[in-house]
Structures are given as C-alpha cells and as structure tokens.
Amino acid sequence: MLPDKLKSLYRVTRARWEDWNDDYESAMRVANAVGCQLFTLDELYIADADSRWWSWRSAAMEAEVVDSPSDAAVQGLVGSPGWIVFGDADGDRFAVDLTPGPGGHTGQVIVLSREESIGASLEADSLTELVLPGRGTHGSHPRAYGEPPAVAHVNIGSVRSVEAAAHPALEVLSIGLWEGEPFSLEPVVDLPRLRTLRADPGTLADPLEISRLTGLEFLDLCPQDWRVLLDADAVPRSLLAAGIEVRNDVDPLPVVDLANEILARWDRPLITRTTLERQGKPRRSAADRPARPRDGRYRSPADGRHPGPAHRHG
C-alpha cells in the first residue's frame, strides 16, 4: 500500500518514457521538479539489505549505529520495510520513509547514498516539500565534535596500539599491517559496543583472547588464528558472520574444510565440492606438434634438425 502523497505524485505522471513521446525536455522537467529521475510504478521497491550498493561485509566494517541517536530523523539501518524507493539521482536512491527515527516523522523523504552501506540522509520533510521551490536539504546526524571514532584501524600508518583505540563507543576494530610486537586484546575485552574484529596474520599475541569478546557479531581472521579458536572450542557464540582472510597462493581446499568447521558449529549448510574429471585421451599440446618455420619447411621435434634444401626436378 503506497502512501497517499506518493499516490498523488503518480496520478500526475506515470514516469513512463512513452508518455513523453520521446520529448527529453518534458522528462527533464519532471526530474527537476522532484530532484531525481522517477521510477515507474512497476519499478518501485523496498530498500532492504540486498538492494544496497555495498555488501554486508562493508557494513560490518562501518559504525553507522543501528541504535540511532535519540534525535536522529533517520534510523541507522542497512534497510527497512518502510523505505519505499521511488527515484534515482546518479546512483543515489530517493525513498519515502515510513519507519523514521526518533527525531523524524512518517512520510519524510530520504536519500540512500551509493557511497554508504548503512543509513540514509534526510532530504525533505515530505514529498510536498520536495517538489516546492526552495525546499531544504538536511544532512544525516553528524558525529559530535570531539567524540571518539566508533571505527578504529590499528596499523603502521594509523592508530598505533589497541589501547589507544579502546573507548566505550568503539564498534569496529581492524588490526592491519604491523611490524612490531603482536597486540593483546585485553584493552577491548569489556567494551559494550564492540561488534566487529578483523586482524591480519601475526597481529594477535593470543587469539584465545577473542573468546572474551562476548558481543562480537563479525570476526575476520587468518586460517591459523581460526585454527587456534576451533581447537580450543573458543569461537564466540555471539557471531552472526565470519570471514577467513587468505592470500592468493593458499590452497583453497583446506580453507573450505576450515569454513565448514565454522558453519557446522551453527548448523549451517556446508560448502560442497564438485570434482570434474577429464574423459578420453588428452589433446596433443602445441609442444608435441611439429614446428613450422616461416620458410614453410618442417623441423622434427625429435632431433631439432633442419631438413635439407628442397630440390626441384625438371
């Protein structure tokens, strides 16, 4: 069921190209009036998680908090059944918001940016305001000045220690390239909001400390660190997703076995293997064929000798 104001918009225009008789200027007048390229009624959709430009893995590494600030007009969600997308502007999607944040109201117009994987920004208080001259544009809820970042990247070019990254509002901890001593996770053990941990190989002093991070939802580790957790039965039960970091030269079959061990602990479907076998005689490779020089004469691949000069008769 569409909101009344969205119904009214589509009573004025069906946003179908054939209705404009290939008149580009008419189509642009409609787009300029609403600030975006309108979808047809058949193209309207609900902005759920699968419709975002970015994957869930991108969202797991960000900190647009799901529990929105008390004054936020738009909920900090990946998707919502109350976000009805009706238009596009260079990849940014316009939607009517039927599930607003605490500081918003039903029917406001929001924009889901192609650059973001979570949340949306408030564009107008209503569709009516959107089409009126001088309509206001509102930004998303900004982080207060001086507030520590909810995402911390510990590596040789950023934050230099886990201690320096730790604070009660930390949600995502990513430990990257590091040339010093491995890090202890002790400083972040009791943080109430920490939900994502990613660590490069060799950066954790004791991977078993992860078992004390009882609120983790996403964990991304190398196979060696996963092996330590699995052997000790120390994988956090709070996990909703897991990642295995591997290099290109790693044999994929042991990684599949490792992934299946993780999946089995949550009774999830396992990764299946399909073996392809060649039937019949193998085709002769180019190395097995006689080489043909530019002069049209053949060389024997067995001894590499050149045949003698061709003789003409008559």
CSV table of C-alpha atoms in Angstrom, one decimal:
chain,number,residue,atom,x,y,z
A,1,MET,CA,0.0,0.0,0.0
A,2,LEU,CA,1.5,3.3,-1.1
A,3,PRO,CA,1.4,6.5,1.0
A,4,ASP,CA,-1.2,9.0,-0.2
A,5,LYS,CA,1.3,11.6,-1.3
A,6,LEU,CA,3.2,9.1,-3.4
A,7,LYS,CA,-0.1,8.0,-5.0
A,8,SER,CA,-0.8,11.7,-5.8
A,9,LEU,CA,2.6,12.0,-7.5
A,10,TYR,CA,1.9,9.1,-9.8
A,11,ARG,CA,-1.6,10.5,-10.6
A,12,VAL,CA,0.2,13.5,-12.1
A,13,THR,CA,2.8,11.5,-14.0
A,14,ARG,CA,3.3,7.8,-14.7
A,15,ALA,CA,7.0,8.5,-15.3
A,16,ARG,CA,6.9,6.4,-18.5
A,17,TRP,CA,9.1,7.5,-21.4
A,18,GLU,CA,6.4,6.7,-23.9
A,19,ASP,CA,4.1,9.2,-22.3
A,20,TRP,CA,6.5,12.0,-23.2
A,21,ASN,CA,6.7,11.0,-26.9
A,22,ASP,CA,10.5,10.9,-26.8
A,23,ASP,CA,10.5,14.5,-25.6
A,24,TYR,CA,13.6,14.7,-23.5
A,25,GLU,CA,12.8,18.2,-22.2
A,26,SER,CA,9.5,17.1,-20.8
A,27,ALA,CA,11.2,14.2,-19.0
A,28,MET,CA,13.8,16.6,-17.5
A,29,ARG,CA,11.1,19.0,-16.3
A,30,VAL,CA,9.6,16.2,-14.2
A,31,ALA,CA,13.0,15.1,-12.9
A,32,ASN,CA,14.0,18.6,-12.0
A,33,ALA,CA,10.7,19.1,-10.2
A,34,VAL,CA,11.3,16.2,-7.8
A,35,GLY,CA,15.1,16.3,-7.8
A,36,CYS,CA,15.6,12.8,-9.2
A,37,GLN,CA,14.7,10.5,-12.1
A,38,LEU,CA,11.3,9.0,-11.1
A,39,PHE,CA,10.8,5.2,-11.4
A,40,THR,CA,7.7,3.9,-12.9
A,41,LEU,CA,5.1,2.2,-10.6
A,42,ASP,CA,6.4,-1.1,-11.7
A,43,GLU,CA,10.0,-0.2,-10.6
A,44,LEU,CA,9.2,0.9,-7.1
A,45,TYR,CA,10.8,-1.3,-4.5
A,46,ILE,CA,11.5,-1.7,-0.8
A,47,ALA,CA,15.1,-0.7,0.3
A,48,ASP,CA,16.2,-3.9,2.0
A,49,ALA,CA,19.7,-5.0,2.7
A,50,ASP,CA,20.1,-6.8,-0.6
A,51,SER,CA,19.3,-3.6,-2.5
A,52,ARG,CA,22.2,-1.6,-1.2
A,53,TRP,CA,25.2,-1.0,-3.5
A,54,TRP,CA,27.6,-2.5,-1.0
A,55,SER,CA,27.7,-5.9,0.5
A,56,TRP,CA,27.1,-6.9,4.2
A,57,ARG,CA,30.8,-7.2,4.7
A,58,SER,CA,31.2,-3.4,4.0
A,59,ALA,CA,28.6,-2.7,6.6
A,60,ALA,CA,30.3,-4.9,9.1
A,61,MET,CA,33.3,-2.7,8.9
A,62,GLU,CA,31.4,0.6,9.5
A,63,ALA,CA,29.8,2.1,12.5
A,64,GLU,CA,26.6,3.8,11.5
A,65,VAL,CA,25.0,2.6,14.6
A,66,VAL,CA,21.8,0.6,14.4
A,67,ASP,CA,20.5,2.0,17.7
A,68,SER,CA,20.1,5.5,16.3
A,69,PRO,CA,20.7,8.7,18.4
A,70,SER,CA,17.8,10.0,20.3
A,71,ASP,CA,17.4,12.9,18.0
A,72,ALA,CA,18.1,11.2,14.7
A,73,ALA,CA,15.5,11.8,11.9
A,74,VAL,CA,16.5,8.6,10.0
A,75,GLN,CA,17.3,5.2,11.5
A,76,GLY,CA,20.8,4.0,11.0
A,77,LEU,CA,19.8,0.8,9.3
A,78,VAL,CA,21.0,-1.1,6.3
A,79,GLY,CA,17.5,-1.4,5.0
A,80,SER,CA,13.9,-1.1,6.2
A,81,PRO,CA,10.5,-2.4,5.1
A,82,GLY,CA,9.3,1.2,5.4
A,83,TRP,CA,11.7,2.7,2.9
A,84,ILE,CA,9.9,2.9,-0.5
A,85,VAL,CA,12.3,3.8,-3.2
A,86,PHE,CA,10.8,5.9,-6.0
A,87,GLY,CA,13.7,7.6,-7.8
A,88,ASP,CA,17.4,7.8,-8.6
A,89,ALA,CA,19.9,10.6,-9.0
A,90,ASP,CA,23.3,9.4,-10.2
A,91,GLY,CA,23.0,6.2,-8.2
A,92,ASP,CA,21.6,7.8,-5.0
A,93,ARG,CA,18.1,6.4,-4.3
A,94,PHE,CA,15.2,8.6,-3.1
A,95,ALA,CA,12.7,7.0,-0.8
A,96,VAL,CA,9.6,7.8,1.2
A,97,ASP,CA,10.3,6.8,4.9
A,98,LEU,CA,7.5,5.1,6.7
A,99,THR,CA,9.8,4.0,9.6
A,100,PRO,CA,11.5,7.2,10.7
A,101,GLY,CA,14.0,7.7,13.5
A,102,PRO,CA,13.1,9.3,16.9
A,103,GLY,CA,13.6,12.8,15.5
A,104,GLY,CA,11.8,12.3,12.2
A,105,HIS,CA,8.2,11.7,11.0
A,106,THR,CA,6.4,9.3,8.8
A,107,GLY,CA,6.4,10.3,5.1
A,108,GLN,CA,9.7,12.2,5.1
A,109,VAL,CA,11.9,11.8,2.0
A,110,ILE,CA,15.3,10.3,2.5
A,111,VAL,CA,18.3,9.5,0.2
A,112,LEU,CA,20.3,6.3,0.3
A,113,SER,CA,23.7,7.2,-0.9
A,114,ARG,CA,25.6,5.0,-3.3
A,115,GLU,CA,28.7,5.7,-1.2
A,116,GLU,CA,27.2,4.4,2.0
A,117,SER,CA,26.3,0.9,3.1
A,118,ILE,CA,24.2,1.9,6.2
A,119,GLY,CA,21.6,4.5,6.9
A,120,ALA,CA,20.3,7.4,4.8
A,121,SER,CA,20.1,11.2,4.9
A,122,LEU,CA,17.0,13.3,5.3
A,123,GLU,CA,16.3,15.2,2.0
A,124,ALA,CA,12.9,16.8,2.7
A,125,ASP,CA,10.1,16.7,5.4
A,126,SER,CA,7.6,15.4,2.8
A,127,LEU,CA,7.1,14.8,-0.9
A,128,THR,CA,5.2,18.1,-0.9
A,129,GLU,CA,8.3,19.9,0.3
A,130,LEU,CA,10.4,18.0,-2.2
A,131,VAL,CA,8.6,19.5,-5.2
A,132,LEU,CA,8.2,23.0,-3.8
A,133,PRO,CA,10.8,25.7,-4.7
A,134,GLY,CA,13.3,26.5,-2.0
A,135,ARG,CA,13.0,23.1,-0.4
A,136,GLY,CA,15.5,22.5,2.3
A,137,THR,CA,18.1,19.7,2.4
A,138,HIS,CA,19.1,18.1,5.7
A,139,GLY,CA,22.2,16.1,6.4
A,140,SER,CA,22.4,12.9,8.3
A,141,HIS,CA,23.1,13.0,12.1
A,142,PRO,CA,26.8,14.1,12.4
A,143,ARG,CA,29.2,12.8,15.0
A,144,ALA,CA,29.6,15.4,17.8
A,145,TYR,CA,32.8,17.3,17.8
A,146,GLY,CA,35.4,15.6,20.0
A,147,GLU,CA,33.5,12.3,20.1
A,148,PRO,CA,36.0,9.4,19.6
A,149,PRO,CA,35.5,7.4,16.3
A,150,ALA,CA,33.5,4.2,16.5
A,151,VAL,CA,35.7,2.5,13.9
A,152,ALA,CA,39.4,2.1,14.7
A,153,HIS,CA,42.2,1.0,12.3
A,154,VAL,CA,45.3,-0.1,14.1
A,155,ASN,CA,48.3,-0.3,11.8
A,156,ILE,CA,51.6,1.3,11.0
A,157,GLY,CA,50.0,4.3,9.3
A,158,SER,CA,47.1,5.0,11.7
A,159,VAL,CA,46.4,4.2,15.4
A,160,ARG,CA,49.5,2.7,16.9
A,161,SER,CA,48.0,0.5,19.6
A,162,VAL,CA,44.8,-1.3,20.7
A,163,GLU,CA,45.0,0.7,24.0
A,164,ALA,CA,44.8,4.0,22.0
A,165,ALA,CA,41.8,2.7,20.0
A,166,ALA,CA,39.8,1.5,23.0
A,167,HIS,CA,36.8,3.5,24.3
A,168,PRO,CA,33.3,2.6,25.4
A,169,ALA,CA,31.7,3.6,22.0
A,170,LEU,CA,34.1,1.5,19.8
A,171,GLU,CA,32.2,-0.7,17.5
A,172,VAL,CA,34.7,-1.9,14.9
A,173,LEU,CA,38.4,-2.8,15.5
A,174,SER,CA,40.5,-3.6,12.4
A,175,ILE,CA,44.2,-4.6,13.0
A,176,GLY,CA,46.2,-4.3,9.8
A,177,LEU,CA,49.8,-4.2,8.7
A,178,TRP,CA,52.1,-4.2,11.7
A,179,GLU,CA,55.8,-4.7,12.1
A,180,GLY,CA,56.1,-4.6,15.9
A,181,GLU,CA,55.1,-7.0,18.7
A,182,PRO,CA,51.7,-8.6,18.3
A,183,PHE,CA,48.8,-6.9,20.2
A,184,SER,CA,46.8,-8.1,23.2
A,185,LEU,CA,43.1,-7.6,23.1
A,186,GLU,CA,42.8,-7.1,26.8
A,187,PRO,CA,42.0,-3.3,26.4
A,188,VAL,CA,38.8,-4.0,24.5
A,189,VAL,CA,37.6,-7.1,26.4
A,190,ASP,CA,34.8,-5.3,28.3
A,191,LEU,CA,33.8,-2.7,25.7
A,192,PRO,CA,29.9,-2.9,25.4
A,193,ARG,CA,29.5,-2.0,21.8
A,194,LEU,CA,32.4,-3.9,20.1
A,195,ARG,CA,30.8,-6.0,17.4
A,196,THR,CA,33.4,-6.4,14.7
A,197,LEU,CA,37.0,-7.6,14.9
A,198,ARG,CA,39.4,-8.1,11.9
A,199,ALA,CA,43.0,-9.0,12.3
A,200,ASP,CA,45.9,-9.6,9.9
A,201,PRO,CA,48.0,-12.7,10.3
A,202,GLY,CA,50.5,-12.4,13.1
A,203,THR,CA,49.0,-9.3,14.7
A,204,LEU,CA,47.4,-11.1,17.7
A,205,ALA,CA,49.5,-12.1,20.7
A,206,ASP,CA,46.9,-14.6,21.9
A,207,PRO,CA,44.0,-15.4,19.6
A,208,LEU,CA,42.2,-17.1,22.5
A,209,GLU,CA,41.5,-13.7,24.0
A,210,ILE,CA,38.8,-13.4,21.3
A,211,SER,CA,36.7,-15.8,23.4
A,212,ARG,CA,36.3,-13.0,26.0
A,213,LEU,CA,34.7,-10.6,23.4
A,214,THR,CA,31.2,-11.8,24.1
A,215,GLY,CA,29.4,-9.3,21.9
A,216,LEU,CA,31.2,-10.0,18.6
A,217,GLU,CA,28.9,-10.3,15.6
A,218,PHE,CA,31.6,-10.4,12.8
A,219,LEU,CA,35.0,-12.0,13.1
A,220,ASP,CA,37.6,-11.9,10.3
A,221,LEU,CA,40.8,-13.9,10.8
A,222,CYS,CA,43.5,-15.8,9.0
A,223,PRO,CA,43.3,-19.6,8.9
A,224,GLN,CA,46.0,-20.0,11.6
A,225,ASP,CA,44.1,-17.9,14.2
A,226,TRP,CA,40.8,-19.7,13.3
A,227,ARG,CA,42.5,-23.0,13.9
A,228,VAL,CA,43.5,-21.9,17.4
A,229,LEU,CA,40.0,-20.9,18.3
A,230,LEU,CA,38.4,-24.1,16.8
A,231,ASP,CA,40.9,-26.4,18.5
A,232,ALA,CA,40.2,-24.7,21.9
A,233,ASP,CA,36.4,-24.6,21.3
A,234,ALA,CA,36.7,-20.8,21.9
A,235,VAL,CA,34.8,-19.4,18.9
A,236,PRO,CA,32.4,-16.7,20.3
A,237,ARG,CA,28.8,-18.0,20.1
A,238,SER,CA,27.5,-14.4,19.5
A,239,LEU,CA,28.9,-14.4,15.9
A,240,LEU,CA,26.5,-13.7,13.1
A,241,ALA,CA,29.0,-13.9,10.3
A,242,ALA,CA,32.7,-15.0,9.8
A,243,GLY,CA,35.4,-14.2,7.4
A,244,ILE,CA,38.6,-16.1,6.5
A,245,GLU,CA,41.5,-14.0,5.3
A,246,VAL,CA,43.7,-15.8,2.8
A,247,ARG,CA,46.4,-14.9,0.2
A,248,ASN,CA,46.1,-15.8,-3.4
A,249,ASP,CA,48.7,-18.6,-3.2
A,250,VAL,CA,46.9,-20.5,-0.5
A,251,ASP,CA,45.4,-23.9,-1.3
A,252,PRO,CA,41.7,-23.4,-1.3
A,253,LEU,CA,40.7,-26.9,-0.2
A,254,PRO,CA,42.0,-26.6,3.4
A,255,VAL,CA,40.2,-23.2,3.6
A,256,VAL,CA,37.0,-24.9,2.6
A,257,ASP,CA,37.4,-27.5,5.3
A,258,LEU,CA,38.0,-24.7,7.8
A,259,ALA,CA,34.9,-22.8,6.7
A,260,ASN,CA,32.8,-26.0,7.0
A,261,GLU,CA,34.0,-26.5,10.6
A,262,ILE,CA,32.8,-23.0,11.4
A,263,LEU,CA,29.5,-23.5,9.6
A,264,ALA,CA,28.9,-26.8,11.3
A,265,ARG,CA,29.0,-25.1,14.8
A,266,TRP,CA,25.9,-23.1,13.8
A,267,ASP,CA,24.2,-26.0,11.9
A,268,ARG,CA,24.5,-24.0,8.7
A,269,PRO,CA,24.7,-25.7,5.2
A,270,LEU,CA,28.2,-26.8,4.3
A,271,ILE,CA,30.2,-25.9,1.2
A,272,THR,CA,30.0,-28.7,-1.2
A,273,ARG,CA,32.8,-29.9,-3.6
A,274,THR,CA,32.4,-30.9,-7.2
A,275,THR,CA,35.2,-32.9,-8.8
A,276,LEU,CA,35.5,-32.7,-12.6
A,277,GLU,CA,37.3,-35.5,-14.3
A,278,ARG,CA,38.5,-35.5,-17.9
A,279,GLN,CA,37.3,-38.3,-20.1
A,280,GLY,CA,39.0,-39.7,-23.2
A,281,LYS,CA,42.5,-39.2,-24.5
A,282,PRO,CA,44.1,-35.8,-23.7
A,283,ARG,CA,44.5,-33.5,-26.7
A,284,ARG,CA,48.0,-33.1,-28.1
A,285,SER,CA,49.6,-29.9,-26.9
A,286,ALA,CA,51.4,-27.4,-29.2
A,287,ALA,CA,54.7,-28.7,-27.9
A,288,ASP,CA,54.0,-32.1,-29.3
A,289,ARG,CA,53.3,-30.9,-32.8
A,290,PRO,CA,56.0,-30.3,-35.5
A,291,ALA,CA,57.2,-26.8,-35.6
A,292,ARG,CA,56.6,-24.9,-38.9
A,293,PRO,CA,59.2,-22.3,-39.8
A,294,ARG,CA,58.4,-19.2,-41.8
A,295,ASP,CA,60.0,-20.8,-45.0
A,296,GLY,CA,57.3,-23.5,-45.0
A,297,ARG,CA,59.7,-26.3,-44.1
A,298,TYR,CA,59.1,-28.6,-41.1
A,299,ARG,CA,61.5,-29.4,-38.3
A,300,SER,CA,61.4,-32.6,-36.5
A,301,PRO,CA,60.6,-32.1,-32.8
A,302,ALA,CA,62.6,-35.3,-32.0
A,303,ASP,CA,66.1,-34.1,-33.1
A,304,GLY,CA,65.5,-30.4,-33.9
A,305,ARG,CA,67.4,-30.8,-37.2
A,306,HIS,CA,66.5,-28.7,-40.3
A,307,PRO,CA,65.7,-30.7,-43.4
A,308,GLY,CA,68.0,-30.1,-46.3
A,309,PRO,CA,67.2,-27.7,-49.1
A,310,ALA,CA,64.3,-28.5,-51.3
A,311,HIS,CA,65.2,-29.9,-54.7
A,312,ARG,CA,63.4,-29.1,-57.9
A,313,HIS,CA,63.2,-31.5,-60.8
A,314,GLY,CA,62.9,-30.9,-64.4
